[in-house]
Amino acid sequence: MRLAPTKHDKLKRARGELKAGVLPDLIGYRLRVAQQTVFRDFAAQVGELSPGRAGIMLLIEANPGVTQGRLAEAVRLDRSTMVGVVDSLEERGLIERRRGSDRRTNGLWLTRLGRVLATRLRRRIERHERRVAARFTDTERAQLLFLLGKLAA
């Protein structure tokens, strides 16, 4: 379903910008452009951690003692990548590993510094989320979240 060029599209072409070709009709392309926009705002307004690391911190906060393996599954990272992420958060003093019940696993816990940061991140992320969603009605926002969830399933 090809959409008619918008006034914005025509202005961009008048300035000599590249034609987008089929890209605007591709879901992946639109998702990537939207993600870049959201991540730039996140970096500017939230700052201290990347969106991925902030999400991991908030998951640990919500699930104290979660194992690295379970956390990796939840955020769809391979275990070796998760080890590096956990190592970096631990080096910053934000999380700690504690021996699990079966000695083969470690549970992850926020440190006092990590809990303080998580509280600050939640406030900033809430403001960021309001800014990002400001262009949507409540119904549109709910629909977008539903469709993204359906796509990710």
PDB file of C-alpha atoms in Angstrom:
ATOM      1  CA  MET A   1       0.000   0.000   0.000  1.00  0.00           C
ATOM      2  CA  ARG A   2       1.974   2.986  -1.274  1.00  0.00           C
ATOM      3  CA  LEU A   3       1.126   6.234   0.461  1.00  0.00           C
ATOM      4  CA  ALA A   4       1.015   9.520  -1.443  1.00  0.00           C
ATOM      5  CA  PRO A   5       4.041  11.760  -0.823  1.00  0.00           C
ATOM      6  CA  THR A   6       3.447  14.193   2.005  1.00  0.00           C
ATOM      7  CA  LYS A   7       4.286  17.882   1.996  1.00  0.00           C
ATOM      8  CA  HIS A   8       7.277  16.979   4.195  1.00  0.00           C
ATOM      9  CA  ASP A   9       8.448  14.414   1.595  1.00  0.00           C
ATOM     10  CA  LYS A  10       8.211  16.984  -1.201  1.00  0.00           C
ATOM     11  CA  LEU A  11      10.152  19.545   0.856  1.00  0.00           C
ATOM     12  CA  LYS A  12      12.921  17.032   1.533  1.00  0.00           C
ATOM     13  CA  ARG A  13      13.227  16.267  -2.184  1.00  0.00           C
ATOM     14  CA  ALA A  14      13.341  19.979  -2.985  1.00  0.00           C
ATOM     15  CA  ARG A  15      16.362  20.241  -0.674  1.00  0.00           C
ATOM     16  CA  GLY A  16      18.108  17.496  -2.634  1.00  0.00           C
ATOM     17  CA  GLU A  17      17.624  14.706  -0.095  1.00  0.00           C
ATOM     18  CA  LEU A  18      17.566  11.126  -1.289  1.00  0.00           C
ATOM     19  CA  LYS A  19      14.383   9.446  -2.413  1.00  0.00           C
ATOM     20  CA  ALA A  20      13.403   6.744   0.021  1.00  0.00           C
ATOM     21  CA  GLY A  21      12.273   4.266  -2.611  1.00  0.00           C
ATOM     22  CA  VAL A  22      10.434   1.310  -1.088  1.00  0.00           C
ATOM     23  CA  LEU A  23      11.858   1.836   2.411  1.00  0.00           C
ATOM     24  CA  PRO A  24       8.870   3.729   3.903  1.00  0.00           C
ATOM     25  CA  ASP A  25       6.667   0.740   3.012  1.00  0.00           C
ATOM     26  CA  LEU A  26       8.824  -1.668   5.029  1.00  0.00           C
ATOM     27  CA  ILE A  27       7.874  -2.389   8.633  1.00  0.00           C
ATOM     28  CA  GLY A  28      11.486  -3.017   9.642  1.00  0.00           C
ATOM     29  CA  TYR A  29      12.642   0.287   8.192  1.00  0.00           C
ATOM     30  CA  ARG A  30       9.890   2.244   9.944  1.00  0.00           C
ATOM     31  CA  LEU A  31      10.626   0.455  13.223  1.00  0.00           C
ATOM     32  CA  ARG A  32      14.341   1.245  12.944  1.00  0.00           C
ATOM     33  CA  VAL A  33      13.753   4.943  12.230  1.00  0.00           C
ATOM     34  CA  ALA A  34      11.278   5.146  15.126  1.00  0.00           C
ATOM     35  CA  GLN A  35      13.721   3.301  17.410  1.00  0.00           C
ATOM     36  CA  GLN A  36      16.521   5.719  16.530  1.00  0.00           C
ATOM     37  CA  THR A  37      14.282   8.680  17.313  1.00  0.00           C
ATOM     38  CA  VAL A  38      13.179   7.211  20.640  1.00  0.00           C
ATOM     39  CA  PHE A  39      16.745   6.207  21.594  1.00  0.00           C
ATOM     40  CA  ARG A  40      18.100   9.703  20.822  1.00  0.00           C
ATOM     41  CA  ASP A  41      15.493  11.216  23.120  1.00  0.00           C
ATOM     42  CA  PHE A  42      16.254   8.574  25.754  1.00  0.00           C
ATOM     43  CA  ALA A  43      19.984   9.348  25.611  1.00  0.00           C
ATOM     44  CA  ALA A  44      19.349  13.083  25.871  1.00  0.00           C
ATOM     45  CA  GLN A  45      16.778  12.923  28.664  1.00  0.00           C
ATOM     46  CA  VAL A  46      17.575   9.787  30.668  1.00  0.00           C
ATOM     47  CA  GLY A  47      21.255   9.505  29.913  1.00  0.00           C
ATOM     48  CA  GLU A  48      23.064   7.519  32.562  1.00  0.00           C
ATOM     49  CA  LEU A  49      22.487   4.096  30.990  1.00  0.00           C
ATOM     50  CA  SER A  50      21.513   2.857  27.541  1.00  0.00           C
ATOM     51  CA  PRO A  51      17.874   1.824  27.110  1.00  0.00           C
ATOM     52  CA  GLY A  52      18.891  -1.839  27.228  1.00  0.00           C
ATOM     53  CA  ARG A  53      20.919  -1.545  30.432  1.00  0.00           C
ATOM     54  CA  ALA A  54      18.222   0.599  32.050  1.00  0.00           C
ATOM     55  CA  GLY A  55      15.682  -2.088  31.179  1.00  0.00           C
ATOM     56  CA  ILE A  56      17.885  -4.769  32.723  1.00  0.00           C
ATOM     57  CA  MET A  57      18.254  -2.697  35.896  1.00  0.00           C
ATOM     58  CA  LEU A  58      14.482  -2.273  36.142  1.00  0.00           C
ATOM     59  CA  LEU A  59      13.917  -6.003  35.555  1.00  0.00           C
ATOM     60  CA  ILE A  60      16.349  -6.861  38.340  1.00  0.00           C
ATOM     61  CA  GLU A  61      14.595  -4.338  40.577  1.00  0.00           C
ATOM     62  CA  ALA A  62      11.241  -5.989  39.845  1.00  0.00           C
ATOM     63  CA  ASN A  63      12.671  -9.518  40.168  1.00  0.00           C
ATOM     64  CA  PRO A  64      15.297  -9.518  42.933  1.00  0.00           C
ATOM     65  CA  GLY A  65      17.455 -12.631  42.753  1.00  0.00           C
ATOM     66  CA  VAL A  66      16.690 -13.367  39.093  1.00  0.00           C
ATOM     67  CA  THR A  67      19.355 -15.524  37.453  1.00  0.00           C
ATOM     68  CA  GLN A  68      21.459 -14.293  34.549  1.00  0.00           C
ATOM     69  CA  GLY A  69      20.055 -17.037  32.344  1.00  0.00           C
ATOM     70  CA  ARG A  70      16.434 -16.124  33.068  1.00  0.00           C
ATOM     71  CA  LEU A  71      17.212 -12.443  32.553  1.00  0.00           C
ATOM     72  CA  ALA A  72      18.910 -13.210  29.215  1.00  0.00           C
ATOM     73  CA  GLU A  73      15.784 -15.098  28.083  1.00  0.00           C
ATOM     74  CA  ALA A  74      13.512 -12.237  29.142  1.00  0.00           C
ATOM     75  CA  VAL A  75      15.423  -9.626  27.118  1.00  0.00           C
ATOM     76  CA  ARG A  76      16.266 -12.019  24.282  1.00  0.00           C
ATOM     77  CA  LEU A  77      20.048 -11.820  24.620  1.00  0.00           C
ATOM     78  CA  ASP A  78      22.378 -14.754  24.347  1.00  0.00           C
ATOM     79  CA  ARG A  79      23.954 -15.773  27.634  1.00  0.00           C
ATOM     80  CA  SER A  80      27.483 -14.675  26.686  1.00  0.00           C
ATOM     81  CA  THR A  81      26.263 -11.164  25.873  1.00  0.00           C
ATOM     82  CA  MET A  82      24.374 -11.057  29.171  1.00  0.00           C
ATOM     83  CA  VAL A  83      27.558 -11.937  31.082  1.00  0.00           C
ATOM     84  CA  GLY A  84      29.239  -8.804  29.677  1.00  0.00           C
ATOM     85  CA  VAL A  85      26.246  -6.611  30.523  1.00  0.00           C
ATOM     86  CA  VAL A  86      26.052  -7.974  34.068  1.00  0.00           C
ATOM     87  CA  ASP A  87      29.825  -7.581  34.481  1.00  0.00           C
ATOM     88  CA  SER A  88      29.637  -3.918  33.450  1.00  0.00           C
ATOM     89  CA  LEU A  89      26.727  -3.162  35.805  1.00  0.00           C
ATOM     90  CA  GLU A  90      28.531  -4.964  38.621  1.00  0.00           C
ATOM     91  CA  GLU A  91      31.774  -3.039  37.942  1.00  0.00           C
ATOM     92  CA  ARG A  92      29.805   0.208  38.290  1.00  0.00           C
ATOM     93  CA  GLY A  93      28.532  -0.977  41.673  1.00  0.00           C
ATOM     94  CA  LEU A  94      24.901  -1.077  40.532  1.00  0.00           C
ATOM     95  CA  ILE A  95      24.207  -4.785  40.912  1.00  0.00           C
ATOM     96  CA  GLU A  96      25.687  -7.714  42.744  1.00  0.00           C
ATOM     97  CA  ARG A  97      25.725 -11.437  42.184  1.00  0.00           C
ATOM     98  CA  ARG A  98      24.729 -13.609  45.126  1.00  0.00           C
ATOM     99  CA  ARG A  99      25.092 -17.358  45.232  1.00  0.00           C
ATOM    100  CA  GLY A 100      21.882 -19.108  44.277  1.00  0.00           C
ATOM    101  CA  SER A 101      20.221 -21.947  46.090  1.00  0.00           C
ATOM    102  CA  ASP A 102      21.921 -24.672  44.016  1.00  0.00           C
ATOM    103  CA  ARG A 103      25.500 -23.247  43.929  1.00  0.00           C
ATOM    104  CA  ARG A 104      25.536 -23.380  40.109  1.00  0.00           C
ATOM    105  CA  THR A 105      23.595 -20.171  39.666  1.00  0.00           C
ATOM    106  CA  ASN A 106      23.909 -16.638  40.874  1.00  0.00           C
ATOM    107  CA  GLY A 107      20.989 -14.387  41.637  1.00  0.00           C
ATOM    108  CA  LEU A 108      21.205 -10.736  40.648  1.00  0.00           C
ATOM    109  CA  TRP A 109      20.364  -7.964  43.094  1.00  0.00           C
ATOM    110  CA  LEU A 110      20.510  -4.190  42.958  1.00  0.00           C
ATOM    111  CA  THR A 111      22.978  -2.610  45.339  1.00  0.00           C
ATOM    112  CA  ARG A 112      22.004   0.450  47.371  1.00  0.00           C
ATOM    113  CA  LEU A 113      23.532   2.596  44.598  1.00  0.00           C
ATOM    114  CA  GLY A 114      21.598   0.566  42.039  1.00  0.00           C
ATOM    115  CA  ARG A 115      18.293   1.092  43.870  1.00  0.00           C
ATOM    116  CA  VAL A 116      18.913   4.851  43.986  1.00  0.00           C
ATOM    117  CA  LEU A 117      19.706   4.881  40.266  1.00  0.00           C
ATOM    118  CA  ALA A 118      16.660   2.724  39.447  1.00  0.00           C
ATOM    119  CA  THR A 119      14.390   5.206  41.221  1.00  0.00           C
ATOM    120  CA  ARG A 120      15.948   8.099  39.303  1.00  0.00           C
ATOM    121  CA  LEU A 121      15.733   6.164  36.008  1.00  0.00           C
ATOM    122  CA  ARG A 122      12.047   5.373  36.502  1.00  0.00           C
ATOM    123  CA  ARG A 123      11.212   9.073  36.968  1.00  0.00           C
ATOM    124  CA  ARG A 124      13.221  10.092  33.905  1.00  0.00           C
ATOM    125  CA  ILE A 125      11.843   7.234  31.811  1.00  0.00           C
ATOM    126  CA  GLU A 126       8.280   8.218  32.733  1.00  0.00           C
ATOM    127  CA  ARG A 127       8.945  11.778  31.479  1.00  0.00           C
ATOM    128  CA  HIS A 128      10.643  10.408  28.360  1.00  0.00           C
ATOM    129  CA  GLU A 129       7.709   8.078  27.720  1.00  0.00           C
ATOM    130  CA  ARG A 130       5.200  10.939  28.050  1.00  0.00           C
ATOM    131  CA  ARG A 131       7.221  13.003  25.549  1.00  0.00           C
ATOM    132  CA  VAL A 132       7.514  10.139  23.072  1.00  0.00           C
ATOM    133  CA  ALA A 133       3.815   9.285  23.335  1.00  0.00           C
ATOM    134  CA  ALA A 134       2.620  12.896  23.206  1.00  0.00           C
ATOM    135  CA  ARG A 135       1.766  12.602  19.510  1.00  0.00           C
ATOM    136  CA  PHE A 136      -0.658   9.751  20.204  1.00  0.00           C
ATOM    137  CA  THR A 137      -4.084   9.638  21.718  1.00  0.00           C
ATOM    138  CA  ASP A 138      -4.494   7.137  24.544  1.00  0.00           C
ATOM    139  CA  THR A 139      -6.224   4.799  22.096  1.00  0.00           C
ATOM    140  CA  GLU A 140      -3.440   5.124  19.517  1.00  0.00           C
ATOM    141  CA  ARG A 141      -0.783   4.475  22.162  1.00  0.00           C
ATOM    142  CA  ALA A 142      -2.614   1.354  23.351  1.00  0.00           C
ATOM    143  CA  GLN A 143      -3.013   0.201  19.752  1.00  0.00           C
ATOM    144  CA  LEU A 144       0.687   0.754  19.018  1.00  0.00           C
ATOM    145  CA  LEU A 145       1.720  -1.218  22.110  1.00  0.00           C
ATOM    146  CA  PHE A 146      -0.674  -4.008  21.132  1.00  0.00           C
ATOM    147  CA  LEU A 147       0.638  -4.164  17.563  1.00  0.00           C
ATOM    148  CA  LEU A 148       4.272  -4.105  18.668  1.00  0.00           C
ATOM    149  CA  GLY A 149       3.540  -6.899  21.126  1.00  0.00           C
ATOM    150  CA  LYS A 150       1.871  -8.880  18.357  1.00  0.00           C
ATOM    151  CA  LEU A 151       4.878  -8.341  16.102  1.00  0.00           C
ATOM    152  CA  ALA A 152       7.297  -9.465  18.823  1.00  0.00           C
ATOM    153  CA  ALA A 153       5.307 -12.617  19.712  1.00  0.00           C
TER     154      ALA A 153
END
